[in-house]
Tab-separated table of C-alpha atoms in Angstrom:
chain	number	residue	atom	x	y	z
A	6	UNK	CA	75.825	121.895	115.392
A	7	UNK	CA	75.758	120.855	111.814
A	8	UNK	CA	78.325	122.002	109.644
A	9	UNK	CA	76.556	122.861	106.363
A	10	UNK	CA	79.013	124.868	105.279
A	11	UNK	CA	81.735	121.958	104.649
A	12	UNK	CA	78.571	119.827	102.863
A	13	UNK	CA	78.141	122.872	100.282
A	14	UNK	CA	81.468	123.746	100.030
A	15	UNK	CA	81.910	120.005	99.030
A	16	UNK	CA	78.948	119.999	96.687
A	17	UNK	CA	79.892	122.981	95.157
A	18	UNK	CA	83.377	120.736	94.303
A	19	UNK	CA	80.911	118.179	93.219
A	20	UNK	CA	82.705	115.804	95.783
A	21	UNK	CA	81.366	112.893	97.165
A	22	UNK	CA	81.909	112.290	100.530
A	23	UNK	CA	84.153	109.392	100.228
A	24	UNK	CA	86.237	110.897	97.422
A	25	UNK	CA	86.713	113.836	99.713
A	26	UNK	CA	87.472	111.511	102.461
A	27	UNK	CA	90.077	109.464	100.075
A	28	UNK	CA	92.035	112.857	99.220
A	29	UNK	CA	92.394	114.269	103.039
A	30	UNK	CA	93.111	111.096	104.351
A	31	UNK	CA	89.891	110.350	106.342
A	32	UNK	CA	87.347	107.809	106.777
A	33	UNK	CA	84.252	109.018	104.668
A	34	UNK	CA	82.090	108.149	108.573
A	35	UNK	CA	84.343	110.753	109.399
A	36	UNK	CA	83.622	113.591	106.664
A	37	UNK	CA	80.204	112.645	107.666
A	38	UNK	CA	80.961	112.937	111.126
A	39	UNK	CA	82.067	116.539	110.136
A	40	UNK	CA	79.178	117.524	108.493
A	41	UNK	CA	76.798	116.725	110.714
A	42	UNK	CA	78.586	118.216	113.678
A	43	UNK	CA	79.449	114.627	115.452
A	44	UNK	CA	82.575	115.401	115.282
A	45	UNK	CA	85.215	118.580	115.732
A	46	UNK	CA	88.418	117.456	113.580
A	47	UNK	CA	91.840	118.365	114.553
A	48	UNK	CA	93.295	121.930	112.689
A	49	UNK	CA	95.425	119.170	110.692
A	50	UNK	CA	92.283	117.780	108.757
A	51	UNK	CA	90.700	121.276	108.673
A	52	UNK	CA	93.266	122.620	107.155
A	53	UNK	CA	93.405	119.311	104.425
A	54	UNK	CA	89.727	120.071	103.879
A	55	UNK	CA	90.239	123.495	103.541
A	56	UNK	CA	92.976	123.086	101.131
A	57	UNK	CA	90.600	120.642	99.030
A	58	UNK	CA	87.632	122.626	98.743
A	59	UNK	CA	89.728	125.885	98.111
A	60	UNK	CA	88.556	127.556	101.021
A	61	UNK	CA	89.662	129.299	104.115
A	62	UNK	CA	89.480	128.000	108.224
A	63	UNK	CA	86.929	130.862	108.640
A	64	UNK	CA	84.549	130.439	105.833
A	65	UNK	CA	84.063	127.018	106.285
A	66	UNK	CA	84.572	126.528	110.190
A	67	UNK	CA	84.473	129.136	111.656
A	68	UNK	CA	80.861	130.309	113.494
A	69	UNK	CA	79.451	133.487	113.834
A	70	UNK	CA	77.134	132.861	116.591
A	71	UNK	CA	80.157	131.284	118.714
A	72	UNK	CA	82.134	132.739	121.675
B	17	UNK	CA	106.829	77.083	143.371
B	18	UNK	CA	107.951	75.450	140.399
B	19	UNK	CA	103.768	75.807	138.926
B	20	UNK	CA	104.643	79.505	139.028
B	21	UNK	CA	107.464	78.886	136.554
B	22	UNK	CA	105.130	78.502	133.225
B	23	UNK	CA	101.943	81.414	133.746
B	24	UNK	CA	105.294	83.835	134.606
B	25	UNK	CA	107.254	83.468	131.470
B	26	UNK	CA	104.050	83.533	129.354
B	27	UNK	CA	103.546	86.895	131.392
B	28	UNK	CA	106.906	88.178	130.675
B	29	UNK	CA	106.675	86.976	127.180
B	30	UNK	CA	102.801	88.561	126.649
B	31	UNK	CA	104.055	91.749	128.191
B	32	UNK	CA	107.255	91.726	125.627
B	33	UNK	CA	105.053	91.160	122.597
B	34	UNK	CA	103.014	93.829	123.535
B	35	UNK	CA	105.589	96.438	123.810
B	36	UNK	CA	106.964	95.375	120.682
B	37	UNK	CA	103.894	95.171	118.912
B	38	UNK	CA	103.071	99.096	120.051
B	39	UNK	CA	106.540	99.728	118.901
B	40	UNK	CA	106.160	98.724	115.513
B	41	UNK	CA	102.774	100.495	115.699
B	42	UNK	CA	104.130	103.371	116.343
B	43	UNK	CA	106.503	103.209	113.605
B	44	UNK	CA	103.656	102.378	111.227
B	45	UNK	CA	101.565	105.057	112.298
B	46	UNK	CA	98.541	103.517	113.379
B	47	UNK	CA	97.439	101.103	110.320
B	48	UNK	CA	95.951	104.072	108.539
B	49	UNK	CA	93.025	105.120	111.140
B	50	UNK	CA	92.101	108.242	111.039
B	51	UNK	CA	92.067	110.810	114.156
B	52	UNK	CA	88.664	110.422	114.920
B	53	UNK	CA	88.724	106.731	114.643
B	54	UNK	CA	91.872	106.712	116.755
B	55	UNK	CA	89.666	108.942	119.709
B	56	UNK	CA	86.821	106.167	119.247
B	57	UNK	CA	89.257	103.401	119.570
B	58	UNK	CA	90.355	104.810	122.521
B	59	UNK	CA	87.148	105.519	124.141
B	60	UNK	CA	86.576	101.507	122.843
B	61	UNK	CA	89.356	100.548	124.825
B	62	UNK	CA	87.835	102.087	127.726
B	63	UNK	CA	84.315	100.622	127.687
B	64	UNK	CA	85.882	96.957	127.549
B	65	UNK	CA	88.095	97.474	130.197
B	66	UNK	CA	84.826	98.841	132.175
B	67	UNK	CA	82.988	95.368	131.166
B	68	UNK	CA	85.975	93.488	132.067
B	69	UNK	CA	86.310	94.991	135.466
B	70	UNK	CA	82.429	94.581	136.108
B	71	UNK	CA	82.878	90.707	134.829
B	72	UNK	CA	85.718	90.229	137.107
B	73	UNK	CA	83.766	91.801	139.904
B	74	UNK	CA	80.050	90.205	139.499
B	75	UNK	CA	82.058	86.935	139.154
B	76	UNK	CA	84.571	87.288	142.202
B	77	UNK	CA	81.139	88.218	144.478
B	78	UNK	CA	79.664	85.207	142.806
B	79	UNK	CA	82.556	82.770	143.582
B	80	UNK	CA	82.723	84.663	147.160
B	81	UNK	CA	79.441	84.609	148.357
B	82	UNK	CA	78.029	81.976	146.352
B	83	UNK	CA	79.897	79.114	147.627
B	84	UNK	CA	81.185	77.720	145.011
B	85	UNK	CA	83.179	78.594	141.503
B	86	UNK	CA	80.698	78.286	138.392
B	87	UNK	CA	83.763	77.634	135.958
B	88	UNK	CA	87.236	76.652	135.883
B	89	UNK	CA	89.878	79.463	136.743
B	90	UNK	CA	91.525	79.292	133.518
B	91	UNK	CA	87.993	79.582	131.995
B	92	UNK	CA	86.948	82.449	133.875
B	93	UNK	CA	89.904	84.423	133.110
B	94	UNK	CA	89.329	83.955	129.757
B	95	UNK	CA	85.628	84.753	129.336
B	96	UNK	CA	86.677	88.244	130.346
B	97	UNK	CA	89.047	88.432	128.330
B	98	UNK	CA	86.722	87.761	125.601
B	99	UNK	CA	83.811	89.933	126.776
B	100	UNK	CA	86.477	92.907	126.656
B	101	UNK	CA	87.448	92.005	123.852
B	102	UNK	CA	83.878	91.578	121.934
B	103	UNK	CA	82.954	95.190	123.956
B	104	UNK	CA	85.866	96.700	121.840
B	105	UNK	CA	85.192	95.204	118.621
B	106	UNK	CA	81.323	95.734	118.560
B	107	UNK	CA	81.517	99.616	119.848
B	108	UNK	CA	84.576	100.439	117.120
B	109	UNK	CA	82.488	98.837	114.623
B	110	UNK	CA	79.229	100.186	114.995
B	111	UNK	CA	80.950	103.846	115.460
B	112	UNK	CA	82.804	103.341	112.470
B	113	UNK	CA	86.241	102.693	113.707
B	114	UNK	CA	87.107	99.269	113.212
B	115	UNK	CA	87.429	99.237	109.200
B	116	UNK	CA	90.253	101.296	106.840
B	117	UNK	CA	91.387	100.761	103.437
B	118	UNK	CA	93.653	97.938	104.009
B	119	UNK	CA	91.141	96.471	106.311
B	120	UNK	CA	87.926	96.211	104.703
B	121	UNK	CA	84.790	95.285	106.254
B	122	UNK	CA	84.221	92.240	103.832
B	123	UNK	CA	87.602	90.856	104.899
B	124	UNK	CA	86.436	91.152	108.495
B	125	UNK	CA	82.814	89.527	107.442
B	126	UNK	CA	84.156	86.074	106.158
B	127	UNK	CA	86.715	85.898	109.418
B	128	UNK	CA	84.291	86.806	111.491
B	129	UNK	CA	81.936	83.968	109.603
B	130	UNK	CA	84.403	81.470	109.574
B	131	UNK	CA	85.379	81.581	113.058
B	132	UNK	CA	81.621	81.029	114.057
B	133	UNK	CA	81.471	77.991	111.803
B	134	UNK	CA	84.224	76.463	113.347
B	135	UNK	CA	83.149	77.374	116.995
B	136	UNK	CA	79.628	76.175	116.259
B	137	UNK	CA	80.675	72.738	114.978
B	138	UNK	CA	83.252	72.067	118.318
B	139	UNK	CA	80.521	73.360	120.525
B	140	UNK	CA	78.155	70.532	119.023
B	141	UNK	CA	80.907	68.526	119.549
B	142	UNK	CA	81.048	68.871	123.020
B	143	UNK	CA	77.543	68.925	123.298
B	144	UNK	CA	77.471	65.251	121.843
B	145	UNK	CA	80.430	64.539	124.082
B	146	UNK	CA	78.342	65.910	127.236
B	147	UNK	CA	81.406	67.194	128.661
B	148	UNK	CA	80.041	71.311	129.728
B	149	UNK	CA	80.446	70.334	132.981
B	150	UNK	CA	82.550	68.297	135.505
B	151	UNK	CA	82.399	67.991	139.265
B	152	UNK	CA	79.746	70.728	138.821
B	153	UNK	CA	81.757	73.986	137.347
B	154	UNK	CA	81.729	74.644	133.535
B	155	UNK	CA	85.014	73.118	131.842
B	156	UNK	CA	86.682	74.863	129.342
B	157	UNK	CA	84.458	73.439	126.372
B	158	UNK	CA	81.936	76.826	127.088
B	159	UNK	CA	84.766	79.103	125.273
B	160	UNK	CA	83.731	77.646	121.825
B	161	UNK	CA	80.180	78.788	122.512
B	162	UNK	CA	81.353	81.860	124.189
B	163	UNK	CA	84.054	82.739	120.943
B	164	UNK	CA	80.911	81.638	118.817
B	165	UNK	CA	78.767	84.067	120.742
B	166	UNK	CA	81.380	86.675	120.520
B	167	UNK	CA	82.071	86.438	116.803
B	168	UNK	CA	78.390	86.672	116.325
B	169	UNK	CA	77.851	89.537	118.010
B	170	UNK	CA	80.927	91.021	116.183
B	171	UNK	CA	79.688	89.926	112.770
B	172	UNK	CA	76.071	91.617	113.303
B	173	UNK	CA	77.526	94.414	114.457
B	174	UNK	CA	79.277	94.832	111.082
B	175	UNK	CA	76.411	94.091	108.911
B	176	UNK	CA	74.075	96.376	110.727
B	177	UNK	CA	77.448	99.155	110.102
B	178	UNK	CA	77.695	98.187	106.475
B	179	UNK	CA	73.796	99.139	105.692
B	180	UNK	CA	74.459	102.005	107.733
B	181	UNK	CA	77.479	102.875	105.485
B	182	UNK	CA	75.741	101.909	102.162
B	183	UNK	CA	72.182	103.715	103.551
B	184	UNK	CA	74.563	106.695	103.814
B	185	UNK	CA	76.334	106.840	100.260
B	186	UNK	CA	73.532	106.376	98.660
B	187	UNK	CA	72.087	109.684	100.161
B	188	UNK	CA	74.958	111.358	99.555
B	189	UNK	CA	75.432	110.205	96.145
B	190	UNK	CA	72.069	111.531	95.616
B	191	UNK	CA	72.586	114.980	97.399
B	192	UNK	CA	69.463	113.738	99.615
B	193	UNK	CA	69.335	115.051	103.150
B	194	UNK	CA	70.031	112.759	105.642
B	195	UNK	CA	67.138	111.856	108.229
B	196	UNK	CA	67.251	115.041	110.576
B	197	UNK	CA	69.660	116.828	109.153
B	198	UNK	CA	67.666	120.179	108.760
């Protein structure tokens, strides 16, 4: 499942996906990755991400629609 | 007995350089891939030792039931080794583990470019020496065509990543939607 969420969240920051990727750490395959729901990144990166984007675990990975 | 001597110690001394190679890995922390690069590395890892174990298979029924060995021993062994490691390189690369920061792609492009040069002109080489094959198995001049093969393989791989890569900033710079992505 795509992870829009992150991709607006990053837009919103006006963040491209390699600067993202150069200030968590990351490959910008893998923010890509991310967004597009190839990949599910550790709690380590979320949290980097999270902390980036000035945003919380829930709002930007957290689904409703999952058990 | 004493023929034993020599492949041992290189054994002893591959196994050594391995474990201190993964030591100072370790202490490094990786070269700087990331955690999903590291997970496709792995899985890497595990699709070339699958081709090396269906190389070393097809080729043992071949030498068993075929009659006769198609290469030399030496030559065999290190065909597989090659194919395993060619498996590893072309899967990380096209999945978009095999390049970081301090290892860019470019760097990787003019290796990969020059080792193919230099393979190509010792394979012509031995092709104008006529020297493939003696007493009717391949001799060990093949692994120049086989390293060319392998570099070549490695090298497409990584231009066919890097248009990927630059297909994919330049939607992203431009806020476009990837193909699919709604």
């Amino acid at each position: 499942m795509k992870n829009l969420k992150v991709k607006s969240a990053r837009a919103a920051k006006d963040y491209s996906q390699q600067e993202l990727a150069d200030i968590v750490g990351v490959s910008r395959q893998t923010i890509a990755a991310i967004e597009k729901g190839d990949y599910n990144p550790t709690i380590k990166l979320c949290r980097a991400i999270c902390r980036t984007l000035g945003k919380t675990l829930d709002e930007l990975f957290w689904e409703e629609d999952e058990v | 007995m004493t023929n034993l001597i020599v492949p041992v110690i290189i054994i002893v001394l591959a196994i050594a350089l391995i474990f201190a190679a993964n030591k100072q890995r370790k202490k490094d922390g990786f070269a700087d891939y990331d955690e999903r690069q590291l997970l496709i590395r792995g899985n890497a890892f595990q699709y070339s030792f699958y081709a090396v174990c269906i190389y070393g298979t097809l080729y043992f029924l071949y030498t068993r039931f075929g009659g006769h060995a198609l290469m030399q021993d030496g030559v065999a062994v290190f065909l597989g080794v090659l194919l395993g490691i060619a498996v590893f390189a072309v899967y990380s690369t096209l999945s978009g583990a095999q390049f970081t920061k301090s290892s860019p792609m470019k760097a990787f492009l003019i290796i990969y470019g020059i080792a193919i040069l230099a393979n190509l002109l010792s394979t012509g080489i031995h092709i104008y020496a006529h020297d493939f094959v003696q007493d009717g198995v391949l001799t060990d001049a093949v692994i120049y065509p086989a390293v060319a093969l392998a570099f070549l393989a490695a090298f497409i791989a990584t231009l066919v990543q890097g248009m990927r890569d630059r297909k994919a900033e330049a939607e992203d710079e431009d806020g476009a939607e990837q193909p699919g992505d709604e």
